[in-house]
Short mmCIF file of C-alpha atoms in Angstrom, two decimals:
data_model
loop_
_atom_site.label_atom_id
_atom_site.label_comp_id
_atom_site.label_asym_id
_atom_site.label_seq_id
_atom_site.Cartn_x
_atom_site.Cartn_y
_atom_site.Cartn_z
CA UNK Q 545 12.13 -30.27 64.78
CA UNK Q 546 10.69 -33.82 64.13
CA UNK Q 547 9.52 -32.62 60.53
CA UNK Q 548 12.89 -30.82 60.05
CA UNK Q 549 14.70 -33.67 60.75
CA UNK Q 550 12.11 -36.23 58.33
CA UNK Q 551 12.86 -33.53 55.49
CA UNK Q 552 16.96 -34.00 56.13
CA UNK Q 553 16.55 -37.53 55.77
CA UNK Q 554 14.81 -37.24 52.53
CA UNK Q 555 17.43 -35.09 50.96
CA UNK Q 556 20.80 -35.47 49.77
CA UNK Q 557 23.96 -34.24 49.56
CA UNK Q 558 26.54 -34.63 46.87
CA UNK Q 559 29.94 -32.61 47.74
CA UNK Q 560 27.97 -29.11 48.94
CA UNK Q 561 25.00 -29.44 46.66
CA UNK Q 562 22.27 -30.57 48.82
CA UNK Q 563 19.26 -32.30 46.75
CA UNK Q 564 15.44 -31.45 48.56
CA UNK Q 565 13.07 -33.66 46.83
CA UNK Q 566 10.06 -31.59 45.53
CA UNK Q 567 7.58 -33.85 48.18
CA UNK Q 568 9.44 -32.30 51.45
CA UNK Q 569 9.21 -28.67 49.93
CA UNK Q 570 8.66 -25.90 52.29
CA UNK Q 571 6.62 -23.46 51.28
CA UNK Q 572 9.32 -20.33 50.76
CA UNK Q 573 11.14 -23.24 48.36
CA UNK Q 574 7.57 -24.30 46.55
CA UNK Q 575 7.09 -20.32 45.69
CA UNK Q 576 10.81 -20.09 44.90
CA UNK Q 577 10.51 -23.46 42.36
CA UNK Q 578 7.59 -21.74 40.73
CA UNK Q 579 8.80 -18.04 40.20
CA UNK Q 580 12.08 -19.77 38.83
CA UNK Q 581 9.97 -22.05 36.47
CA UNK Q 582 8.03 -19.14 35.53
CA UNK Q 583 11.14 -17.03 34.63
CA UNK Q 584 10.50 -15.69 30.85
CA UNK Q 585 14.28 -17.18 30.48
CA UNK Q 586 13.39 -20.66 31.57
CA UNK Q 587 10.05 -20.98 30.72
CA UNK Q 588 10.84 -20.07 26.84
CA UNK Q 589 12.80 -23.42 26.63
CA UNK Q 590 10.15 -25.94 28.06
CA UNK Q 591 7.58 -27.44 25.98
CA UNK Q 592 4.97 -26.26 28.41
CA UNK Q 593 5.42 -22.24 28.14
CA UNK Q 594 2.63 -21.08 29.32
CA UNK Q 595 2.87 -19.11 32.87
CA UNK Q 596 1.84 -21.77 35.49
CA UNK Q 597 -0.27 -20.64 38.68
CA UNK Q 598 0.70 -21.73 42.55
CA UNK Q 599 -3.24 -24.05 42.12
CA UNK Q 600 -1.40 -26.12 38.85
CA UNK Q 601 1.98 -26.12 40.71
CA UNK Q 602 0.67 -27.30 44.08
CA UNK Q 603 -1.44 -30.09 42.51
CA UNK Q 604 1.84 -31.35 40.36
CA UNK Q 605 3.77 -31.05 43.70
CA UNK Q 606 0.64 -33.57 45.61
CA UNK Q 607 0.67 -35.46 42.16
CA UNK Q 608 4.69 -36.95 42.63
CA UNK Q 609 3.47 -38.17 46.08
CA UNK Q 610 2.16 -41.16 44.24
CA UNK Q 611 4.35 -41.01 41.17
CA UNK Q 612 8.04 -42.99 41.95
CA UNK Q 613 8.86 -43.03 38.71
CA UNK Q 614 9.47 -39.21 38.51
CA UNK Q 615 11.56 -37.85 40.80
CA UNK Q 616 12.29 -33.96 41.21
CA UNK Q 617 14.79 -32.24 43.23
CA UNK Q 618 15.72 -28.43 44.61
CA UNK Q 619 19.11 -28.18 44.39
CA UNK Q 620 20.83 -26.14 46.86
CA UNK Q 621 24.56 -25.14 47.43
CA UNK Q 622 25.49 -23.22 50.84
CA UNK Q 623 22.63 -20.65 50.64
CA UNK Q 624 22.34 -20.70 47.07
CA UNK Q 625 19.05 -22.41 44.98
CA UNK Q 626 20.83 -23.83 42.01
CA UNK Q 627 17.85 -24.85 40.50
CA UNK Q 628 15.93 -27.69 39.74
CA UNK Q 629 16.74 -31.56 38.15
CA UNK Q 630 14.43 -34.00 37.27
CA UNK Q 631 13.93 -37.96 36.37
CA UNK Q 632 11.03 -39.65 34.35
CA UNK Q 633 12.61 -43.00 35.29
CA UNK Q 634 12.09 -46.12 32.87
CA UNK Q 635 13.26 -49.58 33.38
CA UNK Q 636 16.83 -48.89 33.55
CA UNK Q 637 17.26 -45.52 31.67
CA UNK Q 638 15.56 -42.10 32.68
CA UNK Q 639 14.55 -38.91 30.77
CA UNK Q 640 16.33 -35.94 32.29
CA UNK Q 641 15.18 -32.18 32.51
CA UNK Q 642 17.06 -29.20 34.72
CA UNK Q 643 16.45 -25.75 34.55
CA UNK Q 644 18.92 -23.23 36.54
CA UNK Q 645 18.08 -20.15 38.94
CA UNK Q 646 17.80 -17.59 36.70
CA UNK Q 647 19.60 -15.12 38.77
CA UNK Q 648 22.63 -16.97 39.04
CA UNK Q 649 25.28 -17.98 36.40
CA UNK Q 650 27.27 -20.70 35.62
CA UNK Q 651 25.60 -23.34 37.53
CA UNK Q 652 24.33 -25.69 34.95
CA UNK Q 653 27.24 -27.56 35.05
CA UNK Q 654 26.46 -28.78 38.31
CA UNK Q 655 22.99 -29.09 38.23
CA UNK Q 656 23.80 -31.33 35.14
CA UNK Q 657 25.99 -33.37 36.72
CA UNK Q 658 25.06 -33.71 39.90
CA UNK Q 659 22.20 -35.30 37.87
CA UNK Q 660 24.37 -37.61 36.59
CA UNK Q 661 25.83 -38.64 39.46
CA UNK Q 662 22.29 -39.49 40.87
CA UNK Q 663 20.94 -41.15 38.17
CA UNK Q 664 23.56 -43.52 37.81
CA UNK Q 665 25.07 -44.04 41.34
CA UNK Q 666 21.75 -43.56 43.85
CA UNK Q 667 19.15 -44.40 41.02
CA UNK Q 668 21.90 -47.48 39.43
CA UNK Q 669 20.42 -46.42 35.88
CA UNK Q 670 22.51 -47.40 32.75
CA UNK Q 671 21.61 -44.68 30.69
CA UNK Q 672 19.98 -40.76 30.64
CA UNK Q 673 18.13 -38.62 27.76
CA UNK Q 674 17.07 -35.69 27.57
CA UNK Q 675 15.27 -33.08 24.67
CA UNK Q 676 16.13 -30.08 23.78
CA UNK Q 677 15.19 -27.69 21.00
CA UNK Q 678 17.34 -27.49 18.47
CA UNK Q 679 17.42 -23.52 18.52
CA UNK Q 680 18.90 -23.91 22.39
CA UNK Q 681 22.16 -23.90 21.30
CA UNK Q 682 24.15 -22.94 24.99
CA UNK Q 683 22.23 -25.63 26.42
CA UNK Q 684 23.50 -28.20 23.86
CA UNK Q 685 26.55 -26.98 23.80
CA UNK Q 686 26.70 -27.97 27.51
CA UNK Q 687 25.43 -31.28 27.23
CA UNK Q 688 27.87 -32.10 24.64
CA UNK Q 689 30.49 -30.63 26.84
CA UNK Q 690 29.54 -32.94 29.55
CA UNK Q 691 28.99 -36.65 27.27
CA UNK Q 692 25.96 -36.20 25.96
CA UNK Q 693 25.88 -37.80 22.59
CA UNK Q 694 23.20 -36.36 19.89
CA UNK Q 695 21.12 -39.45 18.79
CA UNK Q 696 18.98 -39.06 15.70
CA UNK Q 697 15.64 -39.56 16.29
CA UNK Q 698 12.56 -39.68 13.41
CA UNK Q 699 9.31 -38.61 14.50
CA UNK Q 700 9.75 -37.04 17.78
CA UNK Q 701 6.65 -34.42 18.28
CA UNK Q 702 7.26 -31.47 20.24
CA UNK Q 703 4.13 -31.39 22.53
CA UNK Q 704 2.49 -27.94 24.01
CA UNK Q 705 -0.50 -27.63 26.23
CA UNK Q 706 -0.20 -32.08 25.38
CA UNK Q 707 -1.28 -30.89 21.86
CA UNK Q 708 1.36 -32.01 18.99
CA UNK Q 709 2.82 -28.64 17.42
CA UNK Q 710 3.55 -28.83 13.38
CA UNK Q 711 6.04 -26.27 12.07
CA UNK Q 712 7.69 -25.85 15.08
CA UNK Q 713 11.20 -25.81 16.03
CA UNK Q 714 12.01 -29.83 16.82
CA UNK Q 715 13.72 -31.31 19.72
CA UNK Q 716 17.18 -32.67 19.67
CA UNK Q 717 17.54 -36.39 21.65
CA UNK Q 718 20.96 -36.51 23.56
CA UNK Q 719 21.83 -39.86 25.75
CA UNK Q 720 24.45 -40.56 27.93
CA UNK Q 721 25.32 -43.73 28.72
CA UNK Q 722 27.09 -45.03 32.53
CA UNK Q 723 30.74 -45.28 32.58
CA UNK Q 724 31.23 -42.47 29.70
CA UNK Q 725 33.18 -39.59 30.84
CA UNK Q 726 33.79 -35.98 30.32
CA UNK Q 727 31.44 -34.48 32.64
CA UNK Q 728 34.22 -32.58 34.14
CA UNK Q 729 35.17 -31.56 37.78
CA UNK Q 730 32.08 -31.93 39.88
CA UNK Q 731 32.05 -35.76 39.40
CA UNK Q 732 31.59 -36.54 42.99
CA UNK Q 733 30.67 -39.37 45.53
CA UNK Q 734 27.00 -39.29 46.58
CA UNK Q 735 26.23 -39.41 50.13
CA UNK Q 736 22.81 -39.45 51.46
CA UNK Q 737 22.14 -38.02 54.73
CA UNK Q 738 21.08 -39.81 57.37
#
């Protein structure tokens, strides 16, 4: 119960959506993070497609144990896995990715902005960016839809295997910047549970 209760503590809750950082992971939720990330549907939109095995995924896992500046989270509403948000934090920005259970629907609008909501009320950030390719068009639609503004960028490399891919389909650069709004009705107040 004592390790239940440290996990609890190191989560948080925004409305219903409850946010379990990837370091307090049990193990049902680290093969459930992995089998989502490994979806064909989710996968196909990272940079990194290849299929990643439960030896790469545990040592990423260990690896944010002594990396602050990125923070992941399982996000979970009632019984439902959401899916997954994440933070590359800077000095007072933060690069953004999410990727949604691939079983349910309609729930990147709250996994996008409850990360929002994070980044700028429990993180204090001013400002969040994100990539995505420019042939993801759903996705950007929904980033649009909730603020994002499309920034034009020169020389951004898409990156595979950490190898820089020519003739490839480019990443767009969205930011959003604190105080804009438009990120509709799951603009909550953060509470983290004690």
């Amino acid at each position: 119960k004592k390790q239940n209760l440290s996990k609890i503590q190191k989560s948080f809750i925004l409305t219903m959506i409850r946010l379990i950082d990837f370091i307090y992971l049990n193990n049902w939720e680290k093969r459930l993070v992995l089998k989502m990330r490994n979806h064909l549907d989710i996968r196909r939109w990272m940079y990194n497609q290849h299929k990643i095995s439960m030896q790469e995924h545990i040592k990423f896992l260990n690896s944010l144990k002594n990396s602050p500046l990125k923070r992941y989270f399982l996000l979970k509403e009632n019984n439902n896995y959401l899916g997954v948000i994440n933070f590359h934090i800077k000095k007072n920005y933060a690069q953004i990715g999410l990727y949604k259970n691939p079983h349910l629907k309609k729930v990147g609008k709250k996994l996008l902005s409850t990360a929002i909501e994070y980044g700028f009320k429990k993180l204090k950030l001013k400002k969040l960016v994100l990539f995505v390719f420019e042939n993801n068009q759903r996705a950007i639609a929904l980033y649009e839809k909730c603020g994002f503004k499309k920034i034009q960028k020169k020389g951004l490399p898409v990156y595979r295997n950490d190898m820089p891919v020519i003739d490839e389909v480019k990443p767009n650069y969205f930011e959003y910047f604190k105080g804009r709004s438009g990120f509709g009705p799951y603009h909550t107040n953060l509470a983290e549970t004690a």
